[in-house]
């Protein structure tokens, strides 16, 4: 297998996440089939393949469409930030609309695609194209029922593309199982087959991608959720991300001096992941705000994702416990993003957080709270989403802190979304009743690689914030 992989030349697709799944890109100089039902994103993926190739790699491309006109495509993709008009003007892209009328197709032994080959060859030569898209192949063969003619012309088409040395994406409508397409195209395009799917479960819409075939290359074999937004397509390949990111020995403050002391006097590691769990009213958000404040005091940037309160409410509430977050917002060091979990699906939330992290370059990211996301999926779905986010942030050495809701009657070693195995440090906040009074208690359940206190420490929420009792003041 290593010898085969070393000989297989690949071309970066430019589609976010796809090159991770395919272990480096699509097979260079070969045809690739992208199949799926209407509305799953075939045309968007194909156009992004051309646009990213032109912009990021200087690869000219040809988009031959059998359905939409060039003007319609330009308008449609402008909403995704693809300046197709500019690329055409700079001779990095050719869009050729070929009108196919079923009534004009005669099923005779003389029928062939010679006219298409001439037009496609001319378009490729005009800009020296290295990437080609044919969208969709069904339109080209819509009037043909003769299987022998269909097979012969398909073979000629794919051989023509290989002979020209272009990397081509051919889109096709999904067929009935076990075929990926209506004409059984995968029989002829055996190098790489990408299957897209658009499903609605529990009133939530999700698009997913799967690599069904990739001859001569290792690749991810699972279904991967993806979203289409103003940035194009973004795929979340959790199982293709390797856990080989860099780590730091630097320690950063938790924002509470006596809590730092419980972590060997130095706080937790930069780039680590921390979970703060507890029932309602235990001060999870307050502890998170202390960490945000400490991050900004070091002159570092922090993102606070609030899924339960508005930005102004977060600022006001934290001011009541002596934490002035507004000063950091005004200084440009803190961004508080408040959004309802029900606004979009889990994948869209994740892509939004990743895009924010890429643009703002935060040193710390806070999600308050993960439990609010349960309304958008099962516990397993939320855990998978957070796993993707944790891996992404660790790859950028950004410290991640999240809060989760634990019910009072929950077992001590459980969090509401089974997040404990994903995080490096777990802090449990609990209420307990002693002599008719409610007391709050903090316990460090675990902290990987750090000597930490095993004490259950009392604390209070006062006008000075999260106040841990001194050792010896636990009664």
Short mmCIF file of C-alpha atoms in Angstrom, two decimals:
data_model
loop_
_atom_site.label_atom_id
_atom_site.label_comp_id
_atom_site.label_asym_id
_atom_site.label_seq_id
_atom_site.Cartn_x
_atom_site.Cartn_y
_atom_site.Cartn_z
CA UNK A 1 0.00 0.00 0.00
CA UNK A 2 2.74 2.62 0.74
CA UNK A 3 4.21 2.05 -2.78
CA UNK A 4 0.80 2.52 -4.40
CA UNK A 5 0.12 5.68 -2.39
CA UNK A 6 3.49 7.15 -3.28
CA UNK A 7 2.76 6.72 -7.02
CA UNK A 8 -0.76 8.13 -6.96
CA UNK A 9 -0.66 11.82 -7.84
CA UNK A 10 -3.39 13.89 -6.24
CA UNK A 11 -4.90 17.30 -6.89
CA UNK A 12 -6.10 19.46 -3.96
CA UNK A 13 -9.84 19.97 -4.28
CA UNK A 14 -9.85 23.22 -2.31
CA UNK A 15 -13.12 22.18 -0.63
CA UNK A 16 -12.81 22.61 3.15
CA UNK A 17 -12.44 19.18 4.77
CA UNK A 18 -12.55 17.10 1.57
CA UNK A 19 -8.78 16.90 1.18
CA UNK A 20 -8.52 15.57 4.73
CA UNK A 21 -11.01 12.80 3.98
CA UNK A 22 -9.31 11.88 0.70
CA UNK A 23 -5.83 11.95 2.26
CA UNK A 24 -4.58 14.79 0.07
CA UNK A 25 -7.07 15.44 -2.71
CA UNK A 26 -8.70 13.94 -5.78
CA UNK A 27 -6.94 11.65 -8.30
CA UNK A 28 -5.09 13.91 -10.74
CA UNK A 29 -5.89 13.45 -14.41
CA UNK A 30 -8.81 11.12 -13.76
CA UNK A 31 -12.62 11.49 -13.84
CA UNK A 32 -14.46 11.70 -10.52
CA UNK A 33 -18.16 11.00 -10.12
CA UNK A 34 -20.20 13.16 -7.71
CA UNK A 35 -23.68 11.75 -7.30
CA UNK A 36 -26.76 12.55 -5.24
CA UNK A 37 -30.38 13.59 -5.42
CA UNK A 38 -31.58 17.11 -6.22
CA UNK A 39 -30.59 19.75 -3.68
CA UNK A 40 -27.71 17.89 -2.04
CA UNK A 41 -24.97 20.20 -3.34
CA UNK A 42 -23.47 18.48 -6.40
CA UNK A 43 -23.20 21.62 -8.54
CA UNK A 44 -21.90 23.70 -5.63
CA UNK A 45 -19.13 21.20 -4.90
CA UNK A 46 -18.22 21.02 -8.59
CA UNK A 47 -18.03 24.80 -9.02
CA UNK A 48 -16.04 25.22 -5.81
CA UNK A 49 -13.58 22.66 -7.14
CA UNK A 50 -12.99 24.96 -10.13
CA UNK A 51 -13.03 28.25 -8.22
CA UNK A 52 -10.63 27.12 -5.48
CA UNK A 53 -8.39 25.56 -8.10
CA UNK A 54 -8.21 28.84 -10.02
CA UNK A 55 -7.85 31.16 -7.03
CA UNK A 56 -5.65 29.05 -4.74
CA UNK A 57 -3.62 27.01 -7.23
CA UNK A 58 -3.77 28.92 -10.51
CA UNK A 59 -5.48 26.01 -12.30
CA UNK A 60 -7.75 27.20 -15.16
CA UNK A 61 -11.05 25.33 -15.38
CA UNK A 62 -13.97 24.60 -17.70
CA UNK A 63 -17.56 24.24 -16.47
CA UNK A 64 -19.74 22.63 -19.12
CA UNK A 65 -23.38 22.79 -18.08
CA UNK A 66 -26.27 21.03 -19.74
CA UNK A 67 -28.99 22.58 -17.55
CA UNK A 68 -28.34 26.15 -16.33
CA UNK A 69 -27.12 29.04 -18.46
CA UNK A 70 -23.83 30.79 -17.76
CA UNK A 71 -25.71 33.90 -16.57
CA UNK A 72 -27.77 31.87 -14.09
CA UNK A 73 -24.69 30.13 -12.71
CA UNK A 74 -22.89 33.44 -12.23
CA UNK A 75 -25.83 34.84 -10.26
CA UNK A 76 -26.27 31.68 -8.17
CA UNK A 77 -22.64 31.42 -7.11
CA UNK A 78 -22.23 35.11 -6.36
CA UNK A 79 -24.21 34.45 -3.15
CA UNK A 80 -21.46 32.01 -2.07
CA UNK A 81 -18.72 34.57 -2.57
CA UNK A 82 -17.56 33.02 -5.87
CA UNK A 83 -16.66 35.86 -8.26
CA UNK A 84 -17.22 33.80 -11.36
CA UNK A 85 -17.42 36.86 -13.62
CA UNK A 86 -13.92 37.96 -12.57
CA UNK A 87 -12.47 34.50 -13.15
CA UNK A 88 -13.99 34.38 -16.63
CA UNK A 89 -12.56 37.82 -17.41
CA UNK A 90 -9.11 36.70 -16.25
CA UNK A 91 -9.33 33.57 -18.41
CA UNK A 92 -9.17 31.27 -15.41
CA UNK A 93 -12.66 29.91 -16.05
CA UNK A 94 -14.82 29.09 -19.06
CA UNK A 95 -18.54 28.39 -18.65
CA UNK A 96 -20.10 26.68 -21.65
CA UNK A 97 -23.85 26.05 -21.70
CA UNK A 98 -24.73 23.23 -24.07
CA UNK A 99 -28.44 23.00 -24.86
CA UNK A 100 -29.63 19.41 -25.29
CA UNK A 101 -33.11 18.82 -26.65
CA UNK A 102 -34.44 15.30 -26.22
CA UNK A 103 -36.39 15.61 -29.45
CA UNK A 104 -33.15 16.19 -31.32
CA UNK A 105 -31.55 12.96 -30.12
CA UNK A 106 -32.01 10.05 -32.45
CA UNK A 107 -31.07 6.62 -31.25
CA UNK A 108 -29.19 5.32 -34.21
CA UNK A 109 -25.92 3.52 -34.52
CA UNK A 110 -24.40 6.77 -35.79
CA UNK A 111 -25.21 8.78 -32.65
CA UNK A 112 -22.11 10.08 -30.89
CA UNK A 113 -20.76 12.94 -28.82
CA UNK A 114 -18.40 14.33 -31.43
CA UNK A 115 -19.93 17.82 -31.22
CA UNK A 116 -19.49 17.80 -27.44
CA UNK A 117 -15.88 16.64 -27.73
CA UNK A 118 -15.09 19.47 -30.15
CA UNK A 119 -16.64 22.13 -27.91
CA UNK A 120 -15.07 20.74 -24.76
CA UNK A 121 -11.67 20.39 -26.40
CA UNK A 122 -11.85 23.95 -27.72
CA UNK A 123 -12.76 25.30 -24.25
CA UNK A 124 -9.90 23.38 -22.63
CA UNK A 125 -7.39 24.65 -25.21
CA UNK A 126 -8.60 28.25 -24.99
CA UNK A 127 -7.32 28.68 -21.41
CA UNK A 128 -5.13 25.64 -20.91
CA UNK A 129 -7.62 24.12 -18.47
CA UNK A 130 -6.46 21.54 -15.97
CA UNK A 131 -9.84 21.08 -14.26
CA UNK A 132 -13.17 20.26 -15.93
CA UNK A 133 -16.75 19.87 -14.71
CA UNK A 134 -19.64 18.26 -16.62
CA UNK A 135 -22.99 19.06 -14.95
CA UNK A 136 -25.06 16.88 -15.20
CA UNK A 137 -24.43 13.79 -17.24
CA UNK A 138 -28.13 12.76 -17.17
CA UNK A 139 -29.04 15.72 -19.36
CA UNK A 140 -26.59 14.56 -21.98
CA UNK A 141 -28.12 11.10 -22.23
CA UNK A 142 -31.71 11.91 -21.25
CA UNK A 143 -33.21 10.67 -24.49
CA UNK A 144 -31.19 7.49 -24.83
CA UNK A 145 -32.66 4.16 -23.82
CA UNK A 146 -30.32 2.05 -25.92
CA UNK A 147 -27.88 0.65 -23.35
CA UNK A 148 -25.28 -0.31 -25.96
CA UNK A 149 -25.07 3.21 -27.41
CA UNK A 150 -25.04 4.71 -23.90
CA UNK A 151 -22.14 2.54 -22.75
CA UNK A 152 -20.13 3.18 -25.89
CA UNK A 153 -20.49 6.97 -25.63
CA UNK A 154 -19.71 6.98 -21.91
CA UNK A 155 -16.49 5.06 -22.52
CA UNK A 156 -15.51 7.50 -25.25
CA UNK A 157 -16.26 10.51 -23.02
CA UNK A 158 -14.22 9.29 -20.07
CA UNK A 159 -11.35 8.19 -22.28
CA UNK A 160 -11.39 11.61 -23.95
CA UNK A 161 -11.04 13.31 -20.55
CA UNK A 162 -8.17 11.02 -19.53
CA UNK A 163 -6.39 11.58 -22.84
CA UNK A 164 -6.58 15.36 -22.32
CA UNK A 165 -4.94 14.93 -18.89
CA UNK A 166 -7.61 16.94 -17.05
CA UNK A 167 -9.03 16.20 -13.63
CA UNK A 168 -12.78 16.07 -14.24
CA UNK A 169 -15.81 16.05 -11.96
CA UNK A 170 -18.92 14.56 -13.54
CA UNK A 171 -22.15 15.07 -11.60
CA UNK A 172 -24.99 12.57 -11.78
CA UNK A 173 -28.41 12.02 -10.25
CA UNK A 174 -28.62 9.24 -7.68
CA UNK A 175 -29.98 5.95 -8.91
CA UNK A 176 -31.69 3.03 -7.25
CA UNK A 177 -29.58 0.76 -5.03
CA UNK A 178 -27.09 -0.78 -5.68
CA UNK A 179 -26.31 1.71 -8.49
CA UNK A 180 -24.98 5.13 -7.52
CA UNK A 181 -26.44 6.73 -10.67
CA UNK A 182 -29.35 6.14 -13.01
CA UNK A 183 -27.10 4.95 -15.83
CA UNK A 184 -24.71 3.02 -13.63
CA UNK A 185 -21.86 5.44 -14.32
CA UNK A 186 -19.75 4.03 -11.52
CA UNK A 187 -19.10 1.05 -13.80
CA UNK A 188 -17.04 3.38 -16.00
CA UNK A 189 -15.76 5.93 -13.47
CA UNK A 190 -14.11 3.53 -11.07
CA UNK A 191 -11.32 5.78 -9.83
CA UNK A 192 -13.32 7.91 -7.39
CA UNK A 193 -17.02 8.11 -6.51
CA UNK A 194 -18.36 10.71 -4.05
CA UNK A 195 -21.94 10.29 -2.81
CA UNK A 196 -23.87 13.27 -1.42
CA UNK A 197 -27.05 12.97 0.61
CA UNK A 198 -29.60 15.47 1.95
CA UNK A 199 -31.90 14.19 4.68
CA UNK A 200 -34.36 15.64 7.19
CA UNK A 201 -34.61 14.00 10.62
CA UNK A 202 -36.71 15.45 13.43
CA UNK A 203 -37.30 18.63 11.38
CA UNK A 204 -33.52 19.12 11.13
CA UNK A 205 -31.90 19.21 7.71
CA UNK A 206 -28.48 17.58 7.29
CA UNK A 207 -26.25 17.09 4.27
CA UNK A 208 -23.69 14.27 4.32
CA UNK A 209 -20.82 13.16 2.10
CA UNK A 210 -19.30 9.71 1.65
CA UNK A 211 -16.37 8.47 -0.43
CA UNK A 212 -17.83 5.31 -1.96
CA UNK A 213 -14.77 4.49 -4.09
CA UNK A 214 -11.21 5.72 -4.36
CA UNK A 215 -8.98 3.37 -6.30
CA UNK A 216 -5.36 3.24 -5.12
CA UNK A 217 -5.77 5.52 -2.12
CA UNK A 218 -6.61 5.37 1.55
CA UNK A 219 -9.59 7.53 2.46
CA UNK A 220 -12.20 8.12 5.12
CA UNK A 221 -15.08 5.69 4.76
CA UNK A 222 -17.69 7.22 7.07
CA UNK A 223 -20.51 9.64 6.31
CA UNK A 224 -19.37 13.21 6.99
CA UNK A 225 -21.81 16.07 7.64
CA UNK A 226 -21.29 19.23 5.62
CA UNK A 227 -22.92 22.62 5.24
CA UNK A 228 -23.31 25.11 2.40
CA UNK A 229 -23.09 28.74 3.46
CA UNK A 230 -21.67 32.04 2.23
CA UNK A 231 -18.19 30.50 2.29
CA UNK A 232 -19.12 27.53 0.11
CA UNK A 233 -18.97 23.91 1.29
CA UNK A 234 -17.45 22.96 4.65
CA UNK A 235 -17.09 19.30 5.60
CA UNK A 236 -16.48 18.11 9.17
CA UNK A 237 -14.26 15.02 8.90
CA UNK A 238 -13.96 13.90 12.54
CA UNK A 239 -12.36 10.53 11.78
CA UNK A 240 -9.88 11.90 9.26
CA UNK A 241 -8.26 14.32 11.70
CA UNK A 242 -5.08 12.86 13.14
CA UNK A 243 -4.31 13.50 16.81
CA UNK A 244 -0.84 14.81 16.02
CA UNK A 245 -1.27 18.47 16.95
CA UNK A 246 1.40 20.28 18.93
CA UNK A 247 1.10 20.71 22.70
CA UNK A 248 2.35 23.40 25.05
CA UNK A 249 3.97 23.17 28.49
CA UNK A 250 2.89 26.72 29.27
CA UNK A 251 0.30 27.12 32.01
CA UNK A 252 -2.36 29.85 32.02
CA UNK A 253 -4.45 31.17 34.87
CA UNK A 254 -7.99 29.99 35.45
CA UNK A 255 -8.89 33.53 36.50
CA UNK A 256 -9.37 32.52 40.15
CA UNK A 257 -6.15 32.60 42.19
CA UNK A 258 -7.19 29.94 44.70
CA UNK A 259 -8.32 27.67 41.88
CA UNK A 260 -4.90 28.10 40.27
CA UNK A 261 -3.45 26.90 43.57
CA UNK A 262 -5.48 23.71 43.25
CA UNK A 263 -3.71 23.09 39.93
CA UNK A 264 -0.23 23.02 41.43
CA UNK A 265 -0.31 26.81 41.71
CA UNK A 266 -0.08 27.36 37.94
CA UNK A 267 -3.50 26.88 36.37
CA UNK A 268 -4.13 24.59 33.40
CA UNK A 269 -2.19 24.01 30.16
CA UNK A 270 -2.49 26.38 27.24
CA UNK A 271 -4.32 24.62 24.41
CA UNK A 272 -6.03 22.15 26.72
CA UNK A 273 -9.77 21.47 26.99
CA UNK A 274 -11.74 22.08 30.19
CA UNK A 275 -15.28 21.13 31.14
CA UNK A 276 -17.15 22.75 34.02
CA UNK A 277 -20.25 20.76 34.95
CA UNK A 278 -22.86 21.51 37.55
CA UNK A 279 -26.55 21.96 38.23
CA UNK A 280 -28.40 25.25 37.72
CA UNK A 281 -27.13 28.09 39.89
CA UNK A 282 -23.72 26.61 40.74
CA UNK A 283 -21.76 29.36 38.98
CA UNK A 284 -20.59 27.64 35.79
CA UNK A 285 -20.96 30.80 33.69
CA UNK A 286 -19.26 32.88 36.37
CA UNK A 287 -16.22 30.62 36.38
CA UNK A 288 -16.16 30.76 32.58
CA UNK A 289 -16.29 34.57 32.71
CA UNK A 290 -13.34 34.63 35.13
CA UNK A 291 -11.32 32.67 32.61
CA UNK A 292 -12.34 35.05 29.80
CA UNK A 293 -11.33 38.02 31.96
CA UNK A 294 -7.94 36.47 32.80
CA UNK A 295 -7.29 35.72 29.13
CA UNK A 296 -7.96 39.32 28.10
CA UNK A 297 -5.88 40.70 30.99
CA UNK A 298 -2.90 38.93 29.44
CA UNK A 299 -3.60 40.85 26.23
CA UNK A 300 -4.91 37.73 24.52
CA UNK A 301 -8.07 37.30 22.46
CA UNK A 302 -11.08 35.29 23.62
CA UNK A 303 -14.34 34.15 22.02
CA UNK A 304 -17.37 33.57 24.27
CA UNK A 305 -20.17 31.57 22.63
CA UNK A 306 -23.37 32.13 24.62
CA UNK A 307 -26.24 29.79 23.75
CA UNK A 308 -28.53 30.75 26.64
CA UNK A 309 -28.16 34.53 27.11
CA UNK A 310 -27.77 37.61 24.95
CA UNK A 311 -24.41 39.40 24.78
CA UNK A 312 -25.67 42.35 26.81
CA UNK A 313 -27.16 40.02 29.41
CA UNK A 314 -23.84 38.20 29.80
CA UNK A 315 -22.03 41.52 30.30
CA UNK A 316 -24.63 42.79 32.79
CA UNK A 317 -24.79 39.59 34.81
CA UNK A 318 -21.03 39.29 35.11
CA UNK A 319 -20.78 42.91 36.20
CA UNK A 320 -22.91 42.01 39.24
CA UNK A 321 -20.15 39.65 40.41
CA UNK A 322 -17.34 42.12 39.81
CA UNK A 323 -16.27 40.99 36.33
CA UNK A 324 -16.14 43.80 33.77
CA UNK A 325 -16.30 42.10 30.38
CA UNK A 326 -17.35 45.25 28.50
CA UNK A 327 -13.86 46.73 28.78
CA UNK A 328 -12.47 43.78 26.85
CA UNK A 329 -15.23 43.91 24.26
CA UNK A 330 -14.46 47.61 23.71
CA UNK A 331 -10.73 46.84 23.53
CA UNK A 332 -11.34 44.27 20.78
CA UNK A 333 -9.98 41.39 22.85
CA UNK A 334 -13.31 39.70 23.60
CA UNK A 335 -16.06 38.71 21.18
CA UNK A 336 -19.32 37.52 22.70
CA UNK A 337 -21.50 35.70 20.18
CA UNK A 338 -25.00 34.95 21.39
CA UNK A 339 -27.19 32.69 19.25
CA UNK A 340 -30.12 30.40 19.88
CA UNK A 341 -29.23 26.70 19.45
CA UNK A 342 -32.45 26.16 17.50
CA UNK A 343 -31.43 28.68 14.83
CA UNK A 344 -29.44 26.11 12.82
CA UNK A 345 -28.27 22.51 12.94
CA UNK A 346 -25.20 21.31 14.82
CA UNK A 347 -23.01 21.28 11.72
CA UNK A 348 -23.79 24.91 10.91
CA UNK A 349 -22.99 25.95 14.49
CA UNK A 350 -19.67 24.13 14.26
CA UNK A 351 -18.72 25.69 10.92
CA UNK A 352 -19.61 29.12 12.31
CA UNK A 353 -17.38 28.62 15.34
CA UNK A 354 -14.52 27.36 13.19
CA UNK A 355 -14.86 30.32 10.82
CA UNK A 356 -14.85 32.71 13.78
CA UNK A 357 -11.74 31.06 15.18
CA UNK A 358 -10.02 31.30 11.80
CA UNK A 359 -10.77 35.01 11.43
CA UNK A 360 -10.33 36.25 15.04
CA UNK A 361 -7.46 33.90 16.00
CA UNK A 362 -8.52 33.56 19.66
CA UNK A 363 -6.22 32.23 22.38
CA UNK A 364 -9.25 30.89 24.26
CA UNK A 365 -12.77 29.77 23.27
CA UNK A 366 -15.67 29.37 25.71
CA UNK A 367 -18.93 27.55 24.92
CA UNK A 368 -21.72 28.19 27.43
CA UNK A 369 -23.38 25.79 27.43
CA UNK A 370 -22.98 22.54 25.52
CA UNK A 371 -26.19 21.19 27.05
CA UNK A 372 -28.20 23.83 25.19
CA UNK A 373 -27.24 22.10 21.97
CA UNK A 374 -29.10 18.92 22.93
CA UNK A 375 -32.24 20.38 21.34
CA UNK A 376 -30.49 20.13 17.97
CA UNK A 377 -29.52 16.48 18.20
CA UNK A 378 -28.92 13.51 20.43
CA UNK A 379 -26.22 13.37 23.08
CA UNK A 380 -24.07 11.37 20.67
CA UNK A 381 -24.52 14.02 17.96
CA UNK A 382 -23.51 16.80 20.34
CA UNK A 383 -20.53 14.80 21.55
CA UNK A 384 -19.39 14.24 17.96
CA UNK A 385 -19.71 17.94 17.23
CA UNK A 386 -17.71 18.90 20.31
CA UNK A 387 -15.06 16.32 19.45
CA UNK A 388 -14.58 18.05 16.11
CA UNK A 389 -14.37 21.44 17.80
CA UNK A 390 -11.91 20.26 20.47
CA UNK A 391 -9.61 18.75 17.82
CA UNK A 392 -9.79 21.90 15.72
CA UNK A 393 -8.96 24.21 18.64
CA UNK A 394 -6.16 21.98 19.90
CA UNK A 395 -4.67 22.11 16.43
CA UNK A 396 -4.55 25.89 16.87
CA UNK A 397 -3.30 25.77 20.51
CA UNK A 398 -6.43 27.58 21.67
CA UNK A 399 -7.59 26.77 25.20
CA UNK A 400 -11.19 25.52 25.21
CA UNK A 401 -13.63 25.74 28.12
CA UNK A 402 -17.21 24.52 28.02
CA UNK A 403 -20.00 24.27 30.56
CA UNK A 404 -22.51 21.44 30.86
CA UNK A 405 -25.62 21.04 32.96
CA UNK A 406 -25.65 18.18 35.47
CA UNK A 407 -28.81 17.42 37.40
CA UNK A 408 -28.68 17.21 41.17
CA UNK A 409 -29.67 13.54 41.17
CA UNK A 410 -27.15 12.60 38.47
CA UNK A 411 -24.40 10.13 39.28
CA UNK A 412 -21.22 11.89 40.32
CA UNK A 413 -19.10 10.60 37.44
CA UNK A 414 -21.40 11.60 34.58
CA UNK A 415 -21.89 14.78 32.59
CA UNK A 416 -25.07 15.57 30.72
CA UNK A 417 -23.61 14.76 27.29
CA UNK A 418 -20.91 12.22 28.19
CA UNK A 419 -18.19 14.74 27.43
CA UNK A 420 -15.71 13.64 30.09
CA UNK A 421 -13.48 11.56 27.81
CA UNK A 422 -13.04 14.45 25.37
CA UNK A 423 -11.64 16.96 27.84
CA UNK A 424 -8.32 17.21 29.67
CA UNK A 425 -9.71 18.81 32.82
CA UNK A 426 -13.08 18.29 34.47
CA UNK A 427 -14.33 20.54 37.24
CA UNK A 428 -17.52 19.60 39.05
CA UNK A 429 -19.65 22.22 40.82
CA UNK A 430 -22.33 20.96 43.20
CA UNK A 431 -24.91 22.19 45.64
CA UNK A 432 -25.27 20.46 48.97
CA UNK A 433 -27.52 21.13 51.96
CA UNK A 434 -25.91 21.35 55.38
CA UNK A 435 -27.98 22.25 58.45
CA UNK A 436 -30.71 23.76 56.32
CA UNK A 437 -28.24 25.94 54.41
CA UNK A 438 -27.15 25.48 50.81
CA UNK A 439 -23.43 25.17 50.25
CA UNK A 440 -21.57 25.13 46.95
CA UNK A 441 -18.66 22.72 46.52
CA UNK A 442 -16.00 22.50 43.80
CA UNK A 443 -14.13 19.30 42.98
CA UNK A 444 -11.49 18.63 40.34
CA UNK A 445 -12.49 15.26 38.91
CA UNK A 446 -9.47 14.97 36.63
CA UNK A 447 -6.72 17.01 35.00
CA UNK A 448 -4.43 15.23 32.58
CA UNK A 449 -0.74 15.85 33.14
CA UNK A 450 -1.22 18.22 36.09
CA UNK A 451 -0.85 17.54 39.80
CA UNK A 452 -4.10 18.79 41.29
CA UNK A 453 -5.93 18.94 44.60
CA UNK A 454 -8.29 16.11 45.54
CA UNK A 455 -10.15 18.29 48.03
CA UNK A 456 -13.81 19.23 47.75
CA UNK A 457 -13.57 23.00 48.27
CA UNK A 458 -16.42 25.26 49.34
CA UNK A 459 -16.96 28.44 47.36
CA UNK A 460 -19.33 31.40 47.20
CA UNK A 461 -20.57 33.71 44.48
CA UNK A 462 -20.12 37.24 45.79
CA UNK A 463 -19.74 40.78 44.46
CA UNK A 464 -16.10 39.85 43.96
CA UNK A 465 -16.95 36.84 41.83
CA UNK A 466 -16.16 33.17 42.32
CA UNK A 467 -14.62 33.00 45.82
CA UNK A 468 -13.07 29.73 46.96
CA UNK A 469 -12.73 29.12 50.70
CA UNK A 470 -9.22 28.98 52.10
CA UNK A 471 -7.88 25.61 53.15
CA UNK A 472 -9.03 25.14 56.73
CA UNK A 473 -12.27 27.13 56.18
CA UNK A 474 -14.26 24.18 54.85
CA UNK A 475 -16.72 23.72 57.68
#
